[in-house]
Amino acid sequence: MIDPKTAQRISRLEARLRARFDIVQEPVPVGPLRVMFTRVRDPETVLNELCDKIDRHERLTGQRIHGDQLGLPYWAELWDSSIGVGQWLVAESGQSAVSSRQFNAENATSSPANCPPLTAHSVLDLGCGMGLAGTVAAMLGADVTFADIESESLLFALLNGLSYNPRVRARRVDWQSDDLEQRFDLIIGSDVLYERSQWGHLDAFFRRHLAKNGKIILGEPGRQTGDIWLDWIADKRWTLKRHTQTVPTRTTPIRLFELRYADER
């Protein structure tokens, strides 16, 4: 059962999101789990609203908005890579060897008694979007920090995570410059490698925030940039392993890249 204080937080978050977005709550299959997930009903409407806002700004001020200032709502999509990362988390916990059972907000507890826990105690979901992968980690008992540069995405992630674990947190993070002054057993990222100009920032961020003997799992859908990243990361003193996850939303598997410090085996 969800404790009353957490239930109040969830209720306030849901009311805040409903006032701003057309949202839907539905089960998302992640391996044997069914994650009750709150998301934007139609991500395209969020993009259209942003375009209208930018157009009004440019017409009124005569100034164009460029680059990172655009704040494109990538977070409003439920990316296939997040399902792949979530499935890896389930397998990592040993849950895939357990008979399939459904989880929802009504039977979630504050402890991981209902399922085998993750070996990673602290998890950072970097570029979390609406927080599917981090929510799976929270279901499996991890202390999860959702991190994204877009504040609206963090509201969704926090709502989804709190429904399963009251210990989740949300932090607005710019991985180009921020230091959370904390190291994590596991850092996960779903589709964060799409822009080459960000790879150096991500590499530095990982080194600031990965705990000793920790690991990083990055979900990547098979873009050409992912192929180039494999060459780029080869001389950056990481140990790299490759995995794949077949997900129900696409015909080709999601690629998973596992990184560890090169001096740790």
PDB file of N, CA and C in Angstrom, residues 14 19 36 39 53 63 72 87 95 153 157 173 188 190 194 197 202 215 221-222 225 228 240 245 258:
ATOM      1  N   GLU A  14      -0.449  14.580 -10.224  1.00  0.00           N
ATOM      2  CA  GLU A  14      -1.391  14.223 -11.285  1.00  0.00           C
ATOM      3  C   GLU A  14      -2.291  15.398 -11.633  1.00  0.00           C
ATOM      4  N   ALA A  19      -3.777  19.549 -15.561  1.00  0.00           N
ATOM      5  CA  ALA A  19      -4.092  20.947 -15.862  1.00  0.00           C
ATOM      6  C   ALA A  19      -3.292  21.469 -17.053  1.00  0.00           C
ATOM      7  N   MET A  36       2.063   0.379 -14.772  1.00  0.00           N
ATOM      8  CA  MET A  36       1.043   1.406 -14.961  1.00  0.00           C
ATOM      9  C   MET A  36       1.751   2.746 -15.100  1.00  0.00           C
ATOM     10  N   ARG A  39       1.533   9.133 -19.164  1.00  0.00           N
ATOM     11  CA  ARG A  39       2.291   9.762 -20.237  1.00  0.00           C
ATOM     12  C   ARG A  39       1.413  10.774 -20.960  1.00  0.00           C
ATOM     13  N   LYS A  53       4.402  28.581 -29.851  1.00  0.00           N
ATOM     14  CA  LYS A  53       4.991  29.497 -28.880  1.00  0.00           C
ATOM     15  C   LYS A  53       6.225  30.182 -29.469  1.00  0.00           C
ATOM     16  N   GLN A  63      13.199  38.244 -32.915  1.00  0.00           N
ATOM     17  CA  GLN A  63      14.397  37.485 -32.572  1.00  0.00           C
ATOM     18  C   GLN A  63      14.137  35.993 -32.736  1.00  0.00           C
ATOM     19  N   LEU A  72      13.265  21.359 -27.389  1.00  0.00           N
ATOM     20  CA  LEU A  72      12.390  20.429 -28.101  1.00  0.00           C
ATOM     21  C   LEU A  72      11.917  19.316 -27.168  1.00  0.00           C
ATOM     22  N   GLN A  87      13.756  -3.791 -19.605  1.00  0.00           N
ATOM     23  CA  GLN A  87      13.830  -5.256 -19.666  1.00  0.00           C
ATOM     24  C   GLN A  87      15.175  -5.762 -19.150  1.00  0.00           C
ATOM     25  N   GLN A  95      14.152 -11.111 -11.957  1.00  0.00           N
ATOM     26  CA  GLN A  95      12.690 -11.170 -12.068  1.00  0.00           C
ATOM     27  C   GLN A  95      12.244 -11.986 -13.268  1.00  0.00           C
ATOM     28  N   SER A 153       9.241  17.069 -17.906  1.00  0.00           N
ATOM     29  CA  SER A 153       9.451  15.620 -17.947  1.00  0.00           C
ATOM     30  C   SER A 153       9.636  15.066 -16.547  1.00  0.00           C
ATOM     31  N   ALA A 157       8.049  11.800 -14.575  1.00  0.00           N
ATOM     32  CA  ALA A 157       8.911  10.758 -14.032  1.00  0.00           C
ATOM     33  C   ALA A 157       8.671  10.568 -12.540  1.00  0.00           C
ATOM     34  N   VAL A 173      18.881  18.455 -14.423  1.00  0.00           N
ATOM     35  CA  VAL A 173      20.311  18.262 -14.631  1.00  0.00           C
ATOM     36  C   VAL A 173      20.686  18.653 -16.052  1.00  0.00           C
ATOM     37  N   ILE A 188      21.710   4.758 -16.024  1.00  0.00           N
ATOM     38  CA  ILE A 188      21.014   4.272 -17.212  1.00  0.00           C
ATOM     39  C   ILE A 188      20.633   5.465 -18.083  1.00  0.00           C
ATOM     40  N   SER A 190      18.431   6.172 -21.914  1.00  0.00           N
ATOM     41  CA  SER A 190      17.651   5.629 -23.025  1.00  0.00           C
ATOM     42  C   SER A 190      17.673   6.611 -24.184  1.00  0.00           C
ATOM     43  N   TYR A 194      22.242  10.303 -29.506  1.00  0.00           N
ATOM     44  CA  TYR A 194      21.853  10.687 -30.868  1.00  0.00           C
ATOM     45  C   TYR A 194      22.621  11.894 -31.395  1.00  0.00           C
ATOM     46  N   SER A 197      27.815  15.906 -30.612  1.00  0.00           N
ATOM     47  CA  SER A 197      28.396  17.009 -29.845  1.00  0.00           C
ATOM     48  C   SER A 197      28.248  16.805 -28.336  1.00  0.00           C
ATOM     49  N   LEU A 202      28.877  13.766 -21.977  1.00  0.00           N
ATOM     50  CA  LEU A 202      28.391  12.561 -21.312  1.00  0.00           C
ATOM     51  C   LEU A 202      29.532  11.768 -20.694  1.00  0.00           C
ATOM     52  N   LYS A 215      28.353   0.532 -13.040  1.00  0.00           N
ATOM     53  CA  LYS A 215      28.258   0.354 -14.486  1.00  0.00           C
ATOM     54  C   LYS A 215      27.202   1.267 -15.076  1.00  0.00           C
ATOM     55  N   PRO A 221      18.767   2.646 -30.335  1.00  0.00           N
ATOM     56  CA  PRO A 221      17.865   1.927 -31.250  1.00  0.00           C
ATOM     57  C   PRO A 221      18.468   1.502 -32.580  1.00  0.00           C
ATOM     58  N   GLY A 222      19.779   1.731 -32.794  1.00  0.00           N
ATOM     59  CA  GLY A 222      20.390   1.299 -34.048  1.00  0.00           C
ATOM     60  C   GLY A 222      20.644   2.416 -35.021  1.00  0.00           C
ATOM     61  N   THR A 225      24.501   7.130 -35.682  1.00  0.00           N
ATOM     62  CA  THR A 225      25.308   7.771 -34.645  1.00  0.00           C
ATOM     63  C   THR A 225      25.748   6.762 -33.592  1.00  0.00           C
ATOM     64  N   ILE A 228      28.836   5.098 -34.914  1.00  0.00           N
ATOM     65  CA  ILE A 228      29.992   5.988 -34.827  1.00  0.00           C
ATOM     66  C   ILE A 228      30.460   6.114 -33.377  1.00  0.00           C
ATOM     67  N   LEU A 240      33.786  -2.094 -22.539  1.00  0.00           N
ATOM     68  CA  LEU A 240      32.484  -2.083 -23.212  1.00  0.00           C
ATOM     69  C   LEU A 240      31.991  -3.491 -23.476  1.00  0.00           C
ATOM     70  N   GLN A 245      18.135  -6.284 -26.678  1.00  0.00           N
ATOM     71  CA  GLN A 245      16.830  -6.594 -26.099  1.00  0.00           C
ATOM     72  C   GLN A 245      15.778  -6.483 -27.196  1.00  0.00           C
ATOM     73  N   GLU A 258      27.034  -1.559 -22.313  1.00  0.00           N
ATOM     74  CA  GLU A 258      27.400  -1.590 -20.899  1.00  0.00           C
ATOM     75  C   GLU A 258      28.832  -1.098 -20.736  1.00  0.00           C
TER      76      GLU A 258
END
